[in-house]
Short mmCIF file of C-alpha atoms in Angstrom, two decimals:
data_model
loop_
_atom_site.label_atom_id
_atom_site.label_comp_id
_atom_site.label_asym_id
_atom_site.label_seq_id
_atom_site.Cartn_x
_atom_site.Cartn_y
_atom_site.Cartn_z
CA GLY A 1 -122.85 73.19 -56.77
CA ALA A 2 -125.48 71.39 -58.75
CA VAL A 3 -128.45 73.50 -59.81
CA VAL A 4 -132.06 72.61 -60.27
CA SER A 5 -133.95 75.41 -61.96
CA GLN A 6 -137.67 75.48 -61.28
CA HIS A 7 -140.14 77.67 -63.15
CA PRO A 8 -142.34 79.50 -62.72
CA SER A 9 -141.63 80.75 -59.20
CA ARG A 10 -145.14 82.14 -58.87
CA VAL A 11 -148.25 81.50 -60.90
CA ILE A 12 -151.84 82.56 -60.55
CA CYS A 13 -154.41 80.73 -62.61
CA LYS A 14 -158.13 80.47 -62.96
CA SER A 15 -160.02 77.55 -61.55
CA GLY A 16 -160.39 74.78 -64.12
CA THR A 17 -157.21 75.51 -66.01
CA SER A 18 -154.03 73.44 -66.00
CA VAL A 19 -150.64 74.61 -64.86
CA LYS A 20 -147.29 73.11 -65.77
CA ILE A 21 -144.28 73.42 -63.50
CA GLU A 22 -140.86 72.63 -64.90
CA CYS A 23 -137.72 71.52 -63.15
CA ARG A 24 -134.46 71.36 -65.05
CA SER A 25 -131.18 70.06 -63.77
CA LEU A 26 -128.69 72.47 -65.28
CA ASP A 27 -125.36 70.83 -64.71
CA PHE A 28 -126.06 67.25 -63.80
CA GLN A 29 -128.28 64.39 -64.84
CA ALA A 30 -131.19 63.99 -62.49
CA THR A 31 -131.98 60.30 -62.69
CA THR A 32 -134.61 60.75 -60.00
CA MET A 33 -136.95 63.67 -59.39
CA PHE A 34 -138.96 64.10 -56.22
CA TRP A 35 -142.00 66.37 -56.14
CA TYR A 36 -143.18 67.91 -52.89
CA ARG A 37 -146.07 70.02 -51.78
CA GLN A 38 -146.12 72.19 -48.73
CA PHE A 39 -149.30 73.04 -46.92
CA PRO A 40 -149.45 76.14 -44.71
CA LYS A 41 -147.57 75.69 -41.47
CA LYS A 42 -146.78 72.07 -42.24
CA SER A 43 -143.79 70.08 -43.44
CA LEU A 44 -143.03 69.26 -47.03
CA MET A 45 -145.19 66.39 -48.22
CA LEU A 46 -143.73 64.03 -50.80
CA MET A 47 -146.16 63.69 -53.66
CA ALA A 48 -144.35 61.41 -56.05
CA THR A 49 -141.01 60.08 -57.17
CA SER A 50 -140.11 59.73 -60.81
CA ASN A 51 -137.23 58.06 -62.53
CA GLU A 52 -136.21 59.11 -66.01
CA GLY A 53 -138.05 57.18 -68.65
CA SER A 54 -140.52 55.44 -66.37
CA LYS A 55 -143.83 56.23 -64.72
CA ALA A 56 -143.86 58.16 -61.49
CA THR A 57 -144.58 56.47 -58.19
CA TYR A 58 -147.23 58.42 -56.31
CA GLU A 59 -147.61 58.56 -52.57
CA GLN A 60 -150.83 57.41 -50.99
CA GLY A 61 -153.58 59.96 -51.28
CA VAL A 62 -152.07 61.82 -54.24
CA GLU A 63 -154.25 61.71 -57.35
CA LYS A 64 -152.11 60.67 -60.30
CA ASP A 65 -154.67 61.95 -62.79
CA LYS A 66 -154.68 65.29 -61.06
CA PHE A 67 -150.94 65.73 -60.75
CA LEU A 68 -149.32 64.53 -63.95
CA ILE A 69 -145.60 64.00 -63.72
CA ASN A 70 -143.37 63.57 -66.75
CA HIS A 71 -139.68 62.79 -66.52
CA ALA A 72 -138.85 62.25 -70.17
CA SER A 73 -135.20 63.22 -69.98
CA LEU A 74 -132.37 63.27 -67.48
CA THR A 75 -132.51 67.05 -67.30
CA LEU A 76 -136.22 67.83 -67.33
CA SER A 77 -139.18 66.84 -65.20
CA THR A 78 -142.58 68.47 -65.23
CA LEU A 79 -145.54 68.51 -62.89
CA THR A 80 -148.88 69.45 -64.40
CA VAL A 81 -151.72 70.34 -62.10
CA THR A 82 -154.77 69.55 -64.19
CA SER A 83 -158.12 71.29 -63.80
CA ALA A 84 -156.77 73.28 -60.90
CA HIS A 85 -159.05 74.26 -58.05
CA PRO A 86 -158.48 76.71 -55.19
CA GLU A 87 -157.62 73.84 -52.85
CA ASP A 88 -154.66 73.07 -55.11
CA SER A 89 -153.16 76.42 -54.16
CA SER A 90 -149.90 75.60 -52.48
CA PHE A 91 -146.14 75.67 -52.67
CA TYR A 92 -144.69 72.98 -54.93
CA ILE A 93 -141.02 72.11 -54.97
CA CYS A 94 -138.93 69.59 -56.86
CA ARG A 95 -135.75 67.86 -55.82
CA GLY A 96 -133.44 66.33 -58.37
CA GLY A 97 -131.27 63.40 -57.41
CA ARG A 98 -128.36 61.77 -59.13
CA GLY A 99 -127.63 58.21 -58.25
CA SER A 100 -127.37 58.24 -54.47
CA ASN A 101 -130.60 58.98 -52.61
CA THR A 102 -128.71 61.21 -50.22
CA GLU A 103 -127.45 63.57 -52.89
CA ALA A 104 -130.26 65.69 -54.23
CA PHE A 105 -130.81 69.32 -55.00
CA PHE A 106 -133.95 71.39 -54.60
CA GLY A 107 -135.53 73.68 -57.12
CA GLN A 108 -136.58 77.13 -55.97
CA GLY A 109 -140.20 76.19 -55.60
CA THR A 110 -143.42 77.37 -57.23
CA ARG A 111 -146.14 79.25 -55.43
CA LEU A 112 -149.42 78.29 -57.13
CA THR A 113 -152.53 80.32 -56.45
CA VAL A 114 -155.78 79.19 -58.03
CA VAL A 115 -158.52 81.78 -58.09
CA ALA B 1 -119.32 76.30 -49.01
CA GLN B 2 -122.77 77.24 -47.85
CA LYS B 3 -123.47 78.87 -44.54
CA ILE B 4 -126.39 80.26 -42.56
CA THR B 5 -125.87 82.64 -39.67
CA GLN B 6 -128.37 83.66 -37.03
CA THR B 7 -126.64 85.99 -34.60
CA GLN B 8 -129.42 86.34 -32.06
CA PRO B 9 -129.54 83.29 -29.80
CA GLY B 10 -132.32 84.85 -27.69
CA MET B 11 -134.61 87.87 -27.85
CA PHE B 12 -137.23 89.39 -25.57
CA VAL B 13 -140.02 91.43 -27.13
CA GLN B 14 -143.09 93.10 -25.68
CA GLU B 15 -146.42 91.75 -26.87
CA LYS B 16 -147.88 93.62 -29.86
CA GLU B 17 -144.52 94.99 -30.90
CA ALA B 18 -142.91 94.12 -34.21
CA VAL B 19 -139.77 92.01 -34.15
CA THR B 20 -137.04 91.31 -36.67
CA LEU B 21 -135.07 88.09 -36.57
CA ASP B 22 -131.78 88.27 -38.42
CA CYS B 23 -130.48 85.75 -40.91
CA THR B 24 -127.52 86.03 -43.22
CA TYR B 25 -126.38 83.40 -45.63
CA ASP B 26 -123.53 82.59 -47.92
CA THR B 27 -123.69 80.47 -51.03
CA SER B 28 -122.08 80.24 -54.41
CA ASP B 29 -125.26 78.87 -55.95
CA GLN B 30 -127.11 81.14 -58.33
CA SER B 31 -130.50 79.72 -57.46
CA TYR B 32 -131.54 78.98 -53.94
CA GLY B 33 -134.44 79.32 -51.58
CA LEU B 34 -134.72 80.67 -48.09
CA PHE B 35 -137.15 79.44 -45.46
CA TRP B 36 -138.13 80.40 -41.97
CA TYR B 37 -139.45 77.77 -39.62
CA LYS B 38 -140.92 78.06 -36.13
CA GLN B 39 -140.36 75.40 -33.53
CA PRO B 40 -142.62 75.62 -30.47
CA SER B 41 -141.90 73.66 -27.31
CA SER B 42 -143.81 70.72 -28.73
CA GLY B 43 -140.93 70.15 -31.13
CA GLU B 44 -142.43 70.14 -34.61
CA MET B 45 -141.04 72.42 -37.29
CA ILE B 46 -143.68 74.75 -38.65
CA PHE B 47 -143.12 76.39 -42.01
CA LEU B 48 -143.64 80.16 -41.94
CA ILE B 49 -142.42 81.75 -45.13
CA TYR B 50 -140.33 81.16 -48.26
CA GLN B 51 -138.31 83.39 -50.57
CA GLY B 52 -136.77 82.27 -53.83
CA SER B 53 -133.51 83.82 -54.95
CA TYR B 54 -135.12 85.00 -58.18
CA ASP B 55 -138.15 86.54 -56.50
CA GLU B 56 -138.07 90.30 -56.90
CA GLN B 57 -140.68 91.03 -54.27
CA ASN B 58 -140.30 90.28 -50.59
CA ALA B 59 -142.44 87.39 -49.44
CA THR B 60 -145.30 88.02 -47.04
CA GLU B 61 -147.56 85.57 -45.22
CA GLY B 62 -149.99 87.18 -42.84
CA ARG B 63 -148.06 88.72 -39.96
CA TYR B 64 -144.80 87.36 -41.34
CA SER B 65 -142.71 89.09 -43.94
CA LEU B 66 -139.24 88.36 -45.21
CA ASN B 67 -136.90 91.28 -45.74
CA PHE B 68 -134.79 89.84 -48.54
CA GLN B 69 -131.67 91.81 -49.43
CA LYS B 70 -129.86 89.73 -52.00
CA ALA B 71 -126.79 91.94 -52.30
CA ARG B 72 -126.28 91.78 -48.55
CA LYS B 73 -127.20 88.09 -48.48
CA SER B 74 -129.66 88.64 -45.71
CA ALA B 75 -133.16 87.25 -45.24
CA ASN B 76 -134.55 88.70 -42.04
CA LEU B 77 -137.94 87.62 -40.73
CA VAL B 78 -140.25 90.37 -39.56
CA ILE B 79 -143.17 89.50 -37.29
CA SER B 80 -145.66 92.30 -36.93
CA ALA B 81 -147.86 92.72 -33.86
CA SER B 82 -146.28 89.87 -31.93
CA GLN B 83 -148.45 87.57 -29.88
CA LEU B 84 -147.75 85.39 -26.87
CA GLY B 85 -148.13 82.36 -29.14
CA ASP B 86 -145.16 83.53 -31.16
CA SER B 87 -142.81 82.54 -28.34
CA ALA B 88 -140.74 79.75 -29.88
CA MET B 89 -137.48 78.87 -31.53
CA TYR B 90 -137.12 80.25 -35.04
CA PHE B 91 -134.86 78.77 -37.70
CA CYS B 92 -133.69 80.24 -40.97
CA ALA B 93 -132.92 77.66 -43.64
CA MET B 94 -131.53 77.68 -47.14
CA ILE B 95 -131.85 75.30 -50.07
CA ALA B 96 -130.67 73.95 -52.74
CA GLN B 97 -129.08 71.91 -50.01
CA ILE B 98 -130.93 72.24 -46.71
CA ILE B 99 -128.73 73.99 -44.18
CA PHE B 100 -130.18 75.28 -40.93
CA GLY B 101 -128.89 78.10 -38.78
CA LYS B 102 -128.50 77.59 -35.07
CA GLY B 103 -131.84 79.16 -34.35
CA THR B 104 -133.12 82.14 -32.39
CA ARG B 105 -135.15 81.75 -29.25
CA LEU B 106 -137.87 84.42 -29.20
CA HIS B 107 -139.62 85.30 -25.97
CA ILE B 108 -142.80 87.39 -26.06
CA LEU B 109 -143.44 89.25 -22.85
CA PRO B 110 -147.02 90.00 -21.81
#
């Protein structure tokens, strides 16, 4: 099956620093990448949708300057949490899609802890 | 093909005891994630815990821990010191493609 590799799986960083999360589609071209965040005991929340080569579309309430998304190639998308604060601590997960919106594959997720 | 198996349709546990909910999976994917969700009678799905296939340490979240045995392809949920509020339906799920097991109904006895 198609694989989306997400790294790092866990990261701990100091408050005020930036953290980059990478998602790579290993054996297919991810024309669309979805980025989700999961709050404790809640469902996955869609943060933004990006299409290769264009700017990401952010969901309401998500700060685009805070969560920088780059989808420069069909196999790589990155999410950078800038000037991280403890409230940014969460589980972030990407989902790469190819063509059809119903066919998409999740990365393994990244557990971010800001101290 | 991917498959999730939860063999315990229902369980009864005494309050304050620890309980293990079984989950086995089958996948040919090298990278995948495993989730446990709780569904109370109100119907919403509440995320409990996550384990990535590349994680070397078992995940823990408060009273919940995931006993991940990759070679056996099992991802059992352990609830320590069970409480009456833990009575619910529990689902094991796997991604890269979301596949849910049939669920386990947990009953906590006072």
